[in-house]
Amino acid sequence: MALRPVPGGSTVEAVLDQLQAEVSGGAWRVGDRIPGELDLAARLGVSRPAVREAIRALAHVGVLEVRRGDGTYVRSGADPRPLLRHVERATLRDVFEVQLAYDVQAARLAARRRTDADLERLAGFLADRRAASDAAAFGEADARFHIGVIETTRNPLLIEASRFFQRRLGEALAALRLDRELPEASQRAHQAVLDALAARDADAAARAAAAIVEPTLAALDALMPEETA
């Protein structure tokens, strides 16, 4: 299947559809290196950022693999578009429930697999969170801590899936916080996760991770009952 200029409108989604069609149709096979961003942008009649975002989305779900300094390669022939559409249409509660499942399982695994270096890194993220002087810095440090716990599992599938949902969660929270207030888990609640990891107590780590997310889920029930009915 040959690439063709995409129509106006939802540019990134249209680019993503064409890239996926090349994979699903067999034009690009697993292990193949796909054309570069400039080439794709010219052939599709779109900007490089639109191509980059489509590639990033396909990389997050494992269809493509971006190798720094080398190029982008086909990693899987699976079609992630149904999943991507479900994620985009999901309510904030849906995304939080998935994040809760990821965080709890990640905390269990991290308690068993952590190293002293992991604990030092996570303690640094918590220190950054405590010292943050504005909402943006606080949110960034908080996200780094949660992803850091997940990275400590050494499970590449869990890590990539969690990063994908973290991005969706961050976007949804930013939109909601413009006109609603949600509880923010305390520094002590986050420290409880780190303490459990240090003690290699998987059950305590899971409970501490759940305690961070569950109050927000309860608040969402009260704020948006129409979405949780």
mmCIF file of C-alpha atoms in Angstrom:
data_model
loop_
_atom_site.group_PDB
_atom_site.id
_atom_site.type_symbol
_atom_site.label_atom_id
_atom_site.label_comp_id
_atom_site.label_asym_id
_atom_site.label_seq_id
_atom_site.Cartn_x
_atom_site.Cartn_y
_atom_site.Cartn_z
ATOM 1 C CA MET A 1 0.000 0.000 0.000
ATOM 2 C CA ALA A 2 1.470 3.366 -1.027
ATOM 3 C CA LEU A 3 1.441 6.352 1.296
ATOM 4 C CA ARG A 4 -0.669 9.248 0.113
ATOM 5 C CA PRO A 5 -1.285 12.810 1.295
ATOM 6 C CA VAL A 6 -3.702 12.909 4.202
ATOM 7 C CA PRO A 7 -6.805 15.107 4.200
ATOM 8 C CA GLY A 8 -7.201 17.971 6.646
ATOM 9 C CA GLY A 9 -8.818 17.558 10.045
ATOM 10 C CA SER A 10 -7.439 15.062 12.541
ATOM 11 C CA THR A 11 -3.929 15.039 11.085
ATOM 12 C CA VAL A 12 -2.138 12.895 13.662
ATOM 13 C CA GLU A 13 -4.839 10.229 13.618
ATOM 14 C CA ALA A 14 -4.800 10.191 9.805
ATOM 15 C CA VAL A 15 -1.010 9.811 9.787
ATOM 16 C CA LEU A 16 -1.224 7.052 12.394
ATOM 17 C CA ASP A 17 -3.811 5.209 10.272
ATOM 18 C CA GLN A 18 -1.565 5.309 7.220
ATOM 19 C CA LEU A 19 1.527 4.166 9.095
ATOM 20 C CA GLN A 20 -0.421 1.312 10.670
ATOM 21 C CA ALA A 21 -1.846 0.369 7.251
ATOM 22 C CA GLU A 22 1.698 0.005 5.911
ATOM 23 C CA VAL A 23 2.434 -2.440 8.711
ATOM 24 C CA SER A 24 -0.873 -4.329 8.607
ATOM 25 C CA GLY A 25 -0.753 -4.553 4.802
ATOM 26 C CA GLY A 26 2.736 -6.036 4.820
ATOM 27 C CA ALA A 27 4.522 -3.185 3.053
ATOM 28 C CA TRP A 28 6.558 -2.739 6.226
ATOM 29 C CA ARG A 29 7.407 -6.032 7.901
ATOM 30 C CA VAL A 30 8.655 -6.748 11.410
ATOM 31 C CA GLY A 31 12.325 -5.759 11.536
ATOM 32 C CA ASP A 32 12.072 -3.272 8.640
ATOM 33 C CA ARG A 33 13.306 0.267 9.055
ATOM 34 C CA ILE A 34 10.582 2.727 8.041
ATOM 35 C CA PRO A 35 11.251 5.987 6.126
ATOM 36 C CA GLY A 36 12.525 8.962 8.120
ATOM 37 C CA GLU A 37 10.339 11.763 9.489
ATOM 38 C CA LEU A 38 11.226 14.216 6.711
ATOM 39 C CA ASP A 39 10.426 11.675 4.002
ATOM 40 C CA LEU A 40 7.136 10.670 5.640
ATOM 41 C CA ALA A 41 6.112 14.302 6.194
ATOM 42 C CA ALA A 42 6.750 15.109 2.521
ATOM 43 C CA ARG A 43 4.892 12.050 1.229
ATOM 44 C CA LEU A 44 1.919 12.565 3.547
ATOM 45 C CA GLY A 45 1.789 16.344 3.143
ATOM 46 C CA VAL A 46 1.925 17.017 6.901
ATOM 47 C CA SER A 47 4.311 18.564 9.408
ATOM 48 C CA ARG A 48 7.150 16.672 11.066
ATOM 49 C CA PRO A 49 5.537 17.102 14.525
ATOM 50 C CA ALA A 50 2.420 15.298 13.249
ATOM 51 C CA VAL A 51 4.563 12.418 11.985
ATOM 52 C CA ARG A 52 6.584 12.380 15.209
ATOM 53 C CA GLU A 53 3.449 12.205 17.354
ATOM 54 C CA ALA A 54 2.017 9.337 15.299
ATOM 55 C CA ILE A 55 5.304 7.434 15.537
ATOM 56 C CA ARG A 56 5.435 8.093 19.289
ATOM 57 C CA ALA A 57 1.911 6.694 19.726
ATOM 58 C CA LEU A 58 2.768 3.546 17.767
ATOM 59 C CA ALA A 59 6.009 3.163 19.694
ATOM 60 C CA HIS A 60 4.176 3.387 23.013
ATOM 61 C CA VAL A 61 1.955 0.438 22.078
ATOM 62 C CA GLY A 62 4.827 -1.618 20.703
ATOM 63 C CA VAL A 63 4.201 -1.456 16.945
ATOM 64 C CA LEU A 64 7.295 0.653 16.245
ATOM 65 C CA GLU A 65 10.643 0.979 17.987
ATOM 66 C CA VAL A 66 12.607 4.224 17.842
ATOM 67 C CA ARG A 67 16.364 3.640 18.014
ATOM 68 C CA ARG A 68 18.280 6.815 18.737
ATOM 69 C CA GLY A 69 20.752 7.670 16.001
ATOM 70 C CA ASP A 70 19.580 4.760 13.863
ATOM 71 C CA GLY A 71 15.931 5.140 12.865
ATOM 72 C CA THR A 72 12.504 3.674 13.515
ATOM 73 C CA TYR A 73 11.817 -0.029 13.036
ATOM 74 C CA VAL A 74 8.705 -2.193 12.898
ATOM 75 C CA ARG A 75 8.440 -4.190 16.105
ATOM 76 C CA SER A 76 4.991 -5.806 15.796
ATOM 77 C CA GLY A 77 2.297 -6.328 13.188
ATOM 78 C CA ALA A 78 -0.520 -5.911 15.743
ATOM 79 C CA ASP A 79 -3.088 -3.164 15.173
ATOM 80 C CA PRO A 80 -3.399 -0.956 18.296
ATOM 81 C CA ARG A 81 -5.996 1.459 16.892
ATOM 82 C CA PRO A 82 -8.983 -0.063 18.734
ATOM 83 C CA LEU A 83 -7.046 0.232 22.015
ATOM 84 C CA LEU A 84 -6.003 3.811 21.259
ATOM 85 C CA ARG A 85 -9.600 4.810 20.504
ATOM 86 C CA HIS A 86 -10.828 3.241 23.743
ATOM 87 C CA VAL A 87 -8.140 5.085 25.692
ATOM 88 C CA GLU A 88 -9.049 8.427 24.127
ATOM 89 C CA ARG A 89 -12.748 7.898 24.947
ATOM 90 C CA ALA A 90 -12.149 6.599 28.474
ATOM 91 C CA THR A 91 -13.407 8.596 31.447
ATOM 92 C CA LEU A 92 -10.976 9.905 34.007
ATOM 93 C CA ARG A 93 -12.195 7.248 36.435
ATOM 94 C CA ASP A 94 -11.512 4.514 33.859
ATOM 95 C CA VAL A 95 -7.930 5.722 33.521
ATOM 96 C CA PHE A 96 -7.467 6.018 37.295
ATOM 97 C CA GLU A 97 -8.706 2.475 37.821
ATOM 98 C CA VAL A 98 -6.134 1.188 35.334
ATOM 99 C CA GLN A 99 -3.440 3.307 36.964
ATOM 100 C CA LEU A 100 -4.387 1.889 40.369
ATOM 101 C CA ALA A 101 -3.946 -1.644 39.064
ATOM 102 C CA TYR A 102 -0.553 -0.763 37.551
ATOM 103 C CA ASP A 103 0.689 1.058 40.650
ATOM 104 C CA VAL A 104 -0.304 -1.701 43.064
ATOM 105 C CA GLN A 105 1.275 -4.491 41.027
ATOM 106 C CA ALA A 106 4.350 -2.370 40.333
ATOM 107 C CA ALA A 107 4.814 -1.697 44.049
ATOM 108 C CA ARG A 108 4.652 -5.427 44.799
ATOM 109 C CA LEU A 109 7.263 -6.262 42.177
ATOM 110 C CA ALA A 110 9.462 -3.288 43.035
ATOM 111 C CA ALA A 111 9.618 -4.375 46.690
ATOM 112 C CA ARG A 112 11.059 -7.707 45.575
ATOM 113 C CA ARG A 113 13.428 -6.390 42.904
ATOM 114 C CA ARG A 114 14.661 -3.017 44.107
ATOM 115 C CA THR A 115 18.330 -2.229 44.604
ATOM 116 C CA ASP A 116 19.943 0.321 46.887
ATOM 117 C CA ALA A 117 20.487 2.503 43.826
ATOM 118 C CA ASP A 118 16.732 2.355 43.089
ATOM 119 C CA LEU A 119 15.948 3.522 46.614
ATOM 120 C CA GLU A 120 18.354 6.442 46.289
ATOM 121 C CA ARG A 121 16.818 7.486 42.980
ATOM 122 C CA LEU A 122 13.269 7.297 44.329
ATOM 123 C CA ALA A 123 14.261 9.232 47.447
ATOM 124 C CA GLY A 124 15.606 11.951 45.156
ATOM 125 C CA PHE A 125 12.291 12.141 43.310
ATOM 126 C CA LEU A 126 10.453 12.492 46.616
ATOM 127 C CA ALA A 127 12.846 15.255 47.682
ATOM 128 C CA ASP A 128 12.136 17.068 44.397
ATOM 129 C CA ARG A 129 8.404 16.634 45.023
ATOM 130 C CA ARG A 130 8.743 18.147 48.518
ATOM 131 C CA ALA A 131 10.830 21.060 47.276
ATOM 132 C CA ALA A 132 8.716 21.893 44.206
ATOM 133 C CA SER A 133 7.915 25.597 44.069
ATOM 134 C CA ASP A 134 5.049 25.486 41.572
ATOM 135 C CA ALA A 135 2.362 23.121 40.280
ATOM 136 C CA ALA A 136 4.273 22.173 37.131
ATOM 137 C CA ALA A 137 7.433 21.196 39.010
ATOM 138 C CA PHE A 138 5.370 19.326 41.594
ATOM 139 C CA GLY A 139 3.472 17.370 38.934
ATOM 140 C CA GLU A 140 6.682 16.479 37.119
ATOM 141 C CA ALA A 141 8.398 15.239 40.284
ATOM 142 C CA ASP A 142 5.311 13.295 41.327
ATOM 143 C CA ALA A 143 5.103 11.587 37.925
ATOM 144 C CA ARG A 144 8.824 10.760 38.044
ATOM 145 C CA PHE A 145 8.364 9.042 41.395
ATOM 146 C CA HIS A 146 5.452 6.905 40.184
ATOM 147 C CA ILE A 147 7.200 5.962 36.940
ATOM 148 C CA GLY A 148 10.384 5.359 38.951
ATOM 149 C CA VAL A 149 8.594 2.763 41.090
ATOM 150 C CA ILE A 150 7.317 1.079 37.944
ATOM 151 C CA GLU A 151 10.781 1.136 36.339
ATOM 152 C CA THR A 152 12.099 -0.643 39.421
ATOM 153 C CA THR A 153 10.028 -3.708 38.430
ATOM 154 C CA ARG A 154 12.348 -4.288 35.420
ATOM 155 C CA ASN A 155 9.240 -5.386 33.504
ATOM 156 C CA PRO A 156 9.463 -3.661 30.081
ATOM 157 C CA LEU A 157 5.818 -4.276 29.176
ATOM 158 C CA LEU A 158 4.533 -2.853 32.443
ATOM 159 C CA ILE A 159 6.872 0.128 32.110
ATOM 160 C CA GLU A 160 5.766 1.059 28.581
ATOM 161 C CA ALA A 161 2.060 0.515 29.259
ATOM 162 C CA SER A 162 2.260 2.608 32.419
ATOM 163 C CA ARG A 163 4.024 5.457 30.630
ATOM 164 C CA PHE A 164 1.247 5.468 28.043
ATOM 165 C CA PHE A 165 -1.477 5.680 30.694
ATOM 166 C CA GLN A 166 0.484 8.197 32.768
ATOM 167 C CA ARG A 167 0.438 10.576 29.813
ATOM 168 C CA ARG A 168 -3.312 10.116 29.323
ATOM 169 C CA LEU A 169 -3.877 10.509 33.058
ATOM 170 C CA GLY A 170 -1.844 13.716 33.171
ATOM 171 C CA GLU A 171 -3.799 15.231 30.293
ATOM 172 C CA ALA A 172 -7.146 14.341 31.852
ATOM 173 C CA LEU A 173 -6.170 15.648 35.292
ATOM 174 C CA ALA A 174 -4.886 18.922 33.863
ATOM 175 C CA ALA A 175 -8.224 19.496 32.132
ATOM 176 C CA LEU A 176 -10.262 18.561 35.204
ATOM 177 C CA ARG A 177 -8.242 20.707 37.622
ATOM 178 C CA LEU A 178 -9.066 23.837 35.649
ATOM 179 C CA ASP A 179 -12.452 23.984 37.377
ATOM 180 C CA ARG A 180 -12.511 21.193 39.993
ATOM 181 C CA GLU A 181 -10.422 20.317 43.015
ATOM 182 C CA LEU A 182 -9.099 16.832 43.717
ATOM 183 C CA PRO A 183 -7.257 15.560 46.796
ATOM 184 C CA GLU A 184 -3.501 15.300 46.435
ATOM 185 C CA ALA A 185 -1.807 12.397 48.214
ATOM 186 C CA SER A 186 0.521 13.595 50.939
ATOM 187 C CA GLN A 187 4.279 13.369 51.042
ATOM 188 C CA ARG A 188 3.886 10.929 53.931
ATOM 189 C CA ALA A 189 1.726 8.633 51.762
ATOM 190 C CA HIS A 190 4.430 8.550 49.100
ATOM 191 C CA GLN A 191 7.135 8.006 51.711
ATOM 192 C CA ALA A 192 5.168 4.961 52.905
ATOM 193 C CA VAL A 193 5.655 3.382 49.486
ATOM 194 C CA LEU A 194 9.390 4.023 49.614
ATOM 195 C CA ASP A 195 9.643 2.689 53.179
ATOM 196 C CA ALA A 196 7.878 -0.521 52.158
ATOM 197 C CA LEU A 197 10.221 -0.946 49.191
ATOM 198 C CA ALA A 198 13.205 -0.455 51.490
ATOM 199 C CA ALA A 199 11.823 -3.147 53.813
ATOM 200 C CA ARG A 200 11.158 -5.465 50.847
ATOM 201 C CA ASP A 201 7.580 -5.784 52.112
ATOM 202 C CA ALA A 202 5.514 -6.433 48.978
ATOM 203 C CA ASP A 203 2.127 -6.425 50.761
ATOM 204 C CA ALA A 204 2.840 -3.150 52.563
ATOM 205 C CA ALA A 205 4.063 -1.596 49.307
ATOM 206 C CA ALA A 206 0.854 -2.611 47.532
ATOM 207 C CA ARG A 207 -1.295 -1.176 50.342
ATOM 208 C CA ALA A 208 0.670 2.080 50.334
ATOM 209 C CA ALA A 209 0.373 2.422 46.546
ATOM 210 C CA ALA A 210 -3.383 1.821 46.717
ATOM 211 C CA ALA A 211 -3.755 4.384 49.506
ATOM 212 C CA ILE A 212 -2.356 7.070 47.191
ATOM 213 C CA VAL A 213 -4.883 6.536 44.390
ATOM 214 C CA GLU A 214 -8.060 5.385 46.172
ATOM 215 C CA PRO A 215 -8.963 8.765 47.761
ATOM 216 C CA THR A 216 -8.907 10.365 44.312
ATOM 217 C CA LEU A 217 -11.183 7.642 42.965
ATOM 218 C CA ALA A 218 -13.600 8.290 45.842
ATOM 219 C CA ALA A 219 -13.511 12.018 45.088
ATOM 220 C CA LEU A 220 -14.274 11.333 41.444
ATOM 221 C CA ASP A 221 -17.348 9.359 42.501
ATOM 222 C CA ALA A 222 -18.596 12.450 44.317
ATOM 223 C CA LEU A 223 -17.611 14.974 41.635
ATOM 224 C CA MET A 224 -18.774 13.093 38.563
ATOM 225 C CA PRO A 225 -21.475 10.583 39.538
ATOM 226 C CA GLU A 226 -22.759 10.578 35.946
ATOM 227 C CA GLU A 227 -19.431 9.072 34.801
ATOM 228 C CA THR A 228 -19.293 6.414 37.510
ATOM 229 C CA ALA A 229 -22.866 5.168 37.514
#
